[in-house]
CSV table of C-alpha atoms in Angstrom, one decimal:
chain,number,residue,atom,x,y,z
M,19,ASN,CA,-29.8,-41.1,29.7
M,20,TYR,CA,-27.6,-43.7,28.1
M,21,ILE,CA,-26.1,-46.7,30.0
M,22,MET,CA,-23.5,-48.1,27.7
M,23,TYR,CA,-20.1,-49.4,27.0
M,24,ASN,CA,-18.0,-49.3,23.8
M,25,GLY,CA,-14.8,-51.4,23.4
M,26,VAL,CA,-12.4,-51.6,20.5
M,27,GLY,CA,-9.7,-54.1,19.3
M,28,GLU,CA,-8.1,-51.8,16.7
M,29,LEU,CA,-4.8,-53.7,16.0
M,30,PRO,CA,-4.8,-56.9,13.9
M,31,GLN,CA,-5.1,-60.1,16.0
M,32,THR,CA,-5.3,-63.7,15.1
M,33,VAL,CA,-8.2,-65.5,16.6
M,34,ASN,CA,-7.9,-69.3,16.6
M,35,GLN,CA,-10.7,-71.8,16.5
M,36,ASN,CA,-12.9,-71.4,19.6
M,37,ALA,CA,-11.0,-68.4,20.8
M,38,ASN,CA,-12.4,-65.0,21.4
M,39,VAL,CA,-11.8,-61.5,19.8
M,40,LEU,CA,-9.9,-59.4,22.4
M,41,PHE,CA,-10.7,-55.7,23.2
M,42,ALA,CA,-7.8,-53.6,24.3
M,43,THR,CA,-9.4,-50.3,24.7
M,44,ASP,CA,-12.5,-48.9,26.5
M,45,ARG,CA,-13.7,-46.1,24.3
M,46,VAL,CA,-16.7,-45.2,26.2
M,47,ARG,CA,-17.9,-46.5,29.5
M,48,SER,CA,-20.9,-44.8,31.3
M,49,ASN,CA,-20.6,-44.6,35.1
M,50,ARG,CA,-23.4,-47.1,35.6
M,51,SER,CA,-21.6,-49.7,33.4
M,52,ASN,CA,-18.6,-49.8,35.8
M,53,ALA,CA,-18.7,-53.0,37.9
M,54,CYS,CA,-16.5,-51.4,40.6
M,55,CYS,CA,-19.3,-48.9,41.3
M,56,GLY,CA,-22.2,-51.4,41.5
M,57,GLY,CA,-22.7,-51.3,37.7
M,58,TRP,CA,-23.8,-54.0,35.3
M,59,LEU,CA,-20.7,-54.7,33.3
M,60,SER,CA,-17.4,-56.4,34.1
M,61,HIS,CA,-14.6,-56.4,31.5
M,62,ASP,CA,-10.8,-56.4,31.8
M,63,LEU,CA,-8.8,-54.7,29.0
M,64,ASN,CA,-7.2,-57.1,26.5
M,65,SER,CA,-10.0,-59.6,27.3
M,66,GLY,CA,-12.7,-60.9,25.2
M,67,LEU,CA,-15.2,-61.6,28.0
M,68,PHE,CA,-18.0,-59.2,29.1
M,69,THR,CA,-20.0,-60.1,32.1
M,70,LEU,CA,-23.5,-58.6,32.2
M,71,VAL,CA,-25.1,-58.5,35.7
M,72,ASN,CA,-28.8,-57.9,36.4
M,73,ASN,CA,-28.7,-55.5,39.3
M,74,ASN,CA,-32.3,-54.3,38.7
M,75,LYS,CA,-34.6,-54.3,41.8
M,76,CYS,CA,-36.9,-56.8,40.0
M,77,GLY,CA,-37.5,-58.4,36.7
M,78,CYS,CA,-35.2,-59.1,33.8
M,79,ALA,CA,-32.6,-56.9,32.4
M,80,ILE,CA,-32.3,-56.5,28.6
M,81,PHE,CA,-29.0,-55.7,26.9
M,82,ARG,CA,-28.3,-54.9,23.3
M,83,VAL,CA,-25.0,-56.1,21.8
M,84,ASP,CA,-23.7,-54.7,18.5
M,85,PHE,CA,-20.4,-56.1,16.9
M,86,ASN,CA,-18.5,-55.3,13.8
M,87,ALA,CA,-14.9,-55.9,12.5
M,88,ASN,CA,-12.8,-56.5,9.5
M,89,ILE,CA,-11.8,-60.1,9.0
M,90,SER,CA,-9.4,-62.0,6.7
M,91,SER,CA,-7.3,-65.1,6.6
M,92,ALA,CA,-3.5,-65.6,6.3
M,93,ALA,CA,-4.1,-68.5,3.9
M,94,THR,CA,-3.4,-68.1,0.2
M,95,ASP,CA,-6.5,-70.0,-0.9
M,96,ALA,CA,-10.1,-68.9,-0.6
M,97,THR,CA,-10.9,-69.5,3.1
M,98,PRO,CA,-14.4,-69.6,4.7
M,99,LEU,CA,-14.4,-67.7,8.1
M,100,ALA,CA,-17.1,-67.2,10.7
M,101,LEU,CA,-17.5,-65.4,14.0
M,102,ALA,CA,-20.4,-65.4,16.3
M,103,ILE,CA,-21.7,-63.6,19.4
M,104,LYS,CA,-21.7,-66.1,22.4
M,105,SER,CA,-23.5,-66.2,25.7
M,106,ASN,CA,-21.9,-68.3,28.5
M,107,GLY,CA,-19.8,-69.9,25.7
M,108,GLU,CA,-22.6,-70.9,23.4
M,109,GLN,CA,-23.4,-69.3,20.0
M,110,ILE,CA,-26.4,-67.1,20.0
M,111,ALA,CA,-28.7,-68.0,17.1
M,112,GLY,CA,-28.8,-65.4,14.4
M,113,THR,CA,-25.5,-63.9,15.2
M,114,GLU,CA,-23.1,-65.9,12.9
M,115,MET,CA,-21.0,-63.6,10.7
M,116,ASP,CA,-19.6,-65.3,7.6
M,117,PHE,CA,-17.0,-64.1,5.0
M,118,THR,CA,-14.9,-66.1,2.5
M,119,ALA,CA,-11.5,-64.4,2.1
M,120,PRO,CA,-10.5,-64.9,-1.5
M,121,SER,CA,-6.8,-64.8,-0.6
M,122,ALA,CA,-4.4,-63.7,2.3
M,123,ASN,CA,-5.0,-60.5,3.9
M,124,VAL,CA,-8.2,-59.5,1.9
M,125,TYR,CA,-10.5,-58.2,4.5
M,126,GLY,CA,-14.3,-58.1,4.6
M,127,ASN,CA,-16.5,-56.3,7.1
M,128,VAL,CA,-18.9,-58.4,9.2
M,129,SER,CA,-21.4,-57.4,11.9
M,130,ALA,CA,-24.2,-58.8,14.1
M,131,SER,CA,-26.6,-57.5,16.7
M,132,THR,CA,-28.7,-59.3,19.3
M,133,LEU,CA,-30.6,-58.7,22.5
M,134,ILE,CA,-29.5,-60.6,25.8
M,135,VAL,CA,-32.0,-61.3,28.6
M,136,VAL,CA,-30.5,-61.7,32.0
M,137,PRO,CA,-33.0,-62.8,34.7
M,138,TYR,CA,-33.2,-61.1,38.1
M,139,GLY,CA,-30.1,-61.8,40.2
M,140,ALA,CA,-28.3,-63.6,37.5
M,141,SER,CA,-25.4,-62.9,35.1
M,142,LYS,CA,-24.3,-63.9,31.6
M,143,THR,CA,-20.9,-63.7,30.0
M,144,ILE,CA,-20.8,-62.5,26.4
M,145,SER,CA,-18.0,-62.9,23.9
M,146,VAL,CA,-17.4,-62.9,20.2
M,147,GLY,CA,-15.6,-66.0,19.0
M,148,ASN,CA,-14.2,-67.8,16.1
M,149,ILE,CA,-16.6,-70.8,15.3
M,150,LEU,CA,-14.7,-72.5,12.4
M,151,ALA,CA,-11.4,-74.3,12.2
M,152,ALA,CA,-9.5,-71.6,10.2
M,153,ASN,CA,-7.6,-69.0,12.1
M,154,THR,CA,-9.2,-65.6,11.6
M,155,LEU,CA,-7.4,-62.3,11.3
M,156,VAL,CA,-9.5,-59.6,13.1
M,157,LYS,CA,-8.8,-55.8,13.0
M,158,ASN,CA,-10.9,-52.8,13.9
M,159,ALA,CA,-13.2,-54.9,16.1
M,160,ASN,CA,-15.8,-52.7,17.8
M,161,ILE,CA,-18.4,-53.8,20.3
M,162,ILE,CA,-21.2,-51.7,21.9
M,163,ILE,CA,-23.2,-53.0,24.8
M,164,GLU,CA,-26.2,-51.0,25.9
M,165,LYS,CA,-28.5,-51.7,28.9
M,166,VAL,CA,-32.0,-51.0,27.4
M,167,SER,CA,-34.1,-52.1,30.4
């Protein structure tokens, strides 16, 4: 019995420094991931914020977050780029995704996965953000969030 969400940002978007990747489409949303029905996930279309709520009867909730996308730069010179999964606005260790675009509009695929622990009665807001100064072109962004316990 899967309890999951899959969001997509298919079209190219420019993600500025400290801004988040946006997700315009809910591809899959299980019933129990719908916040309106007492579920554990709140997300508005065209937003980059995902609020995970621990509505377990007791104990911690654990969520798995998987992200992948194609990234590039509009700059004509080689440009280092980096995205990371964040929790409450802070980068989660081990989720930095680096790519050096050799020239404008040359894309590379990046991905990261992590587990998020949410204490009983608490919530955490998850995002994927640009952590360097260079504007990053992002397309085919894909995020899967699964409640695993």
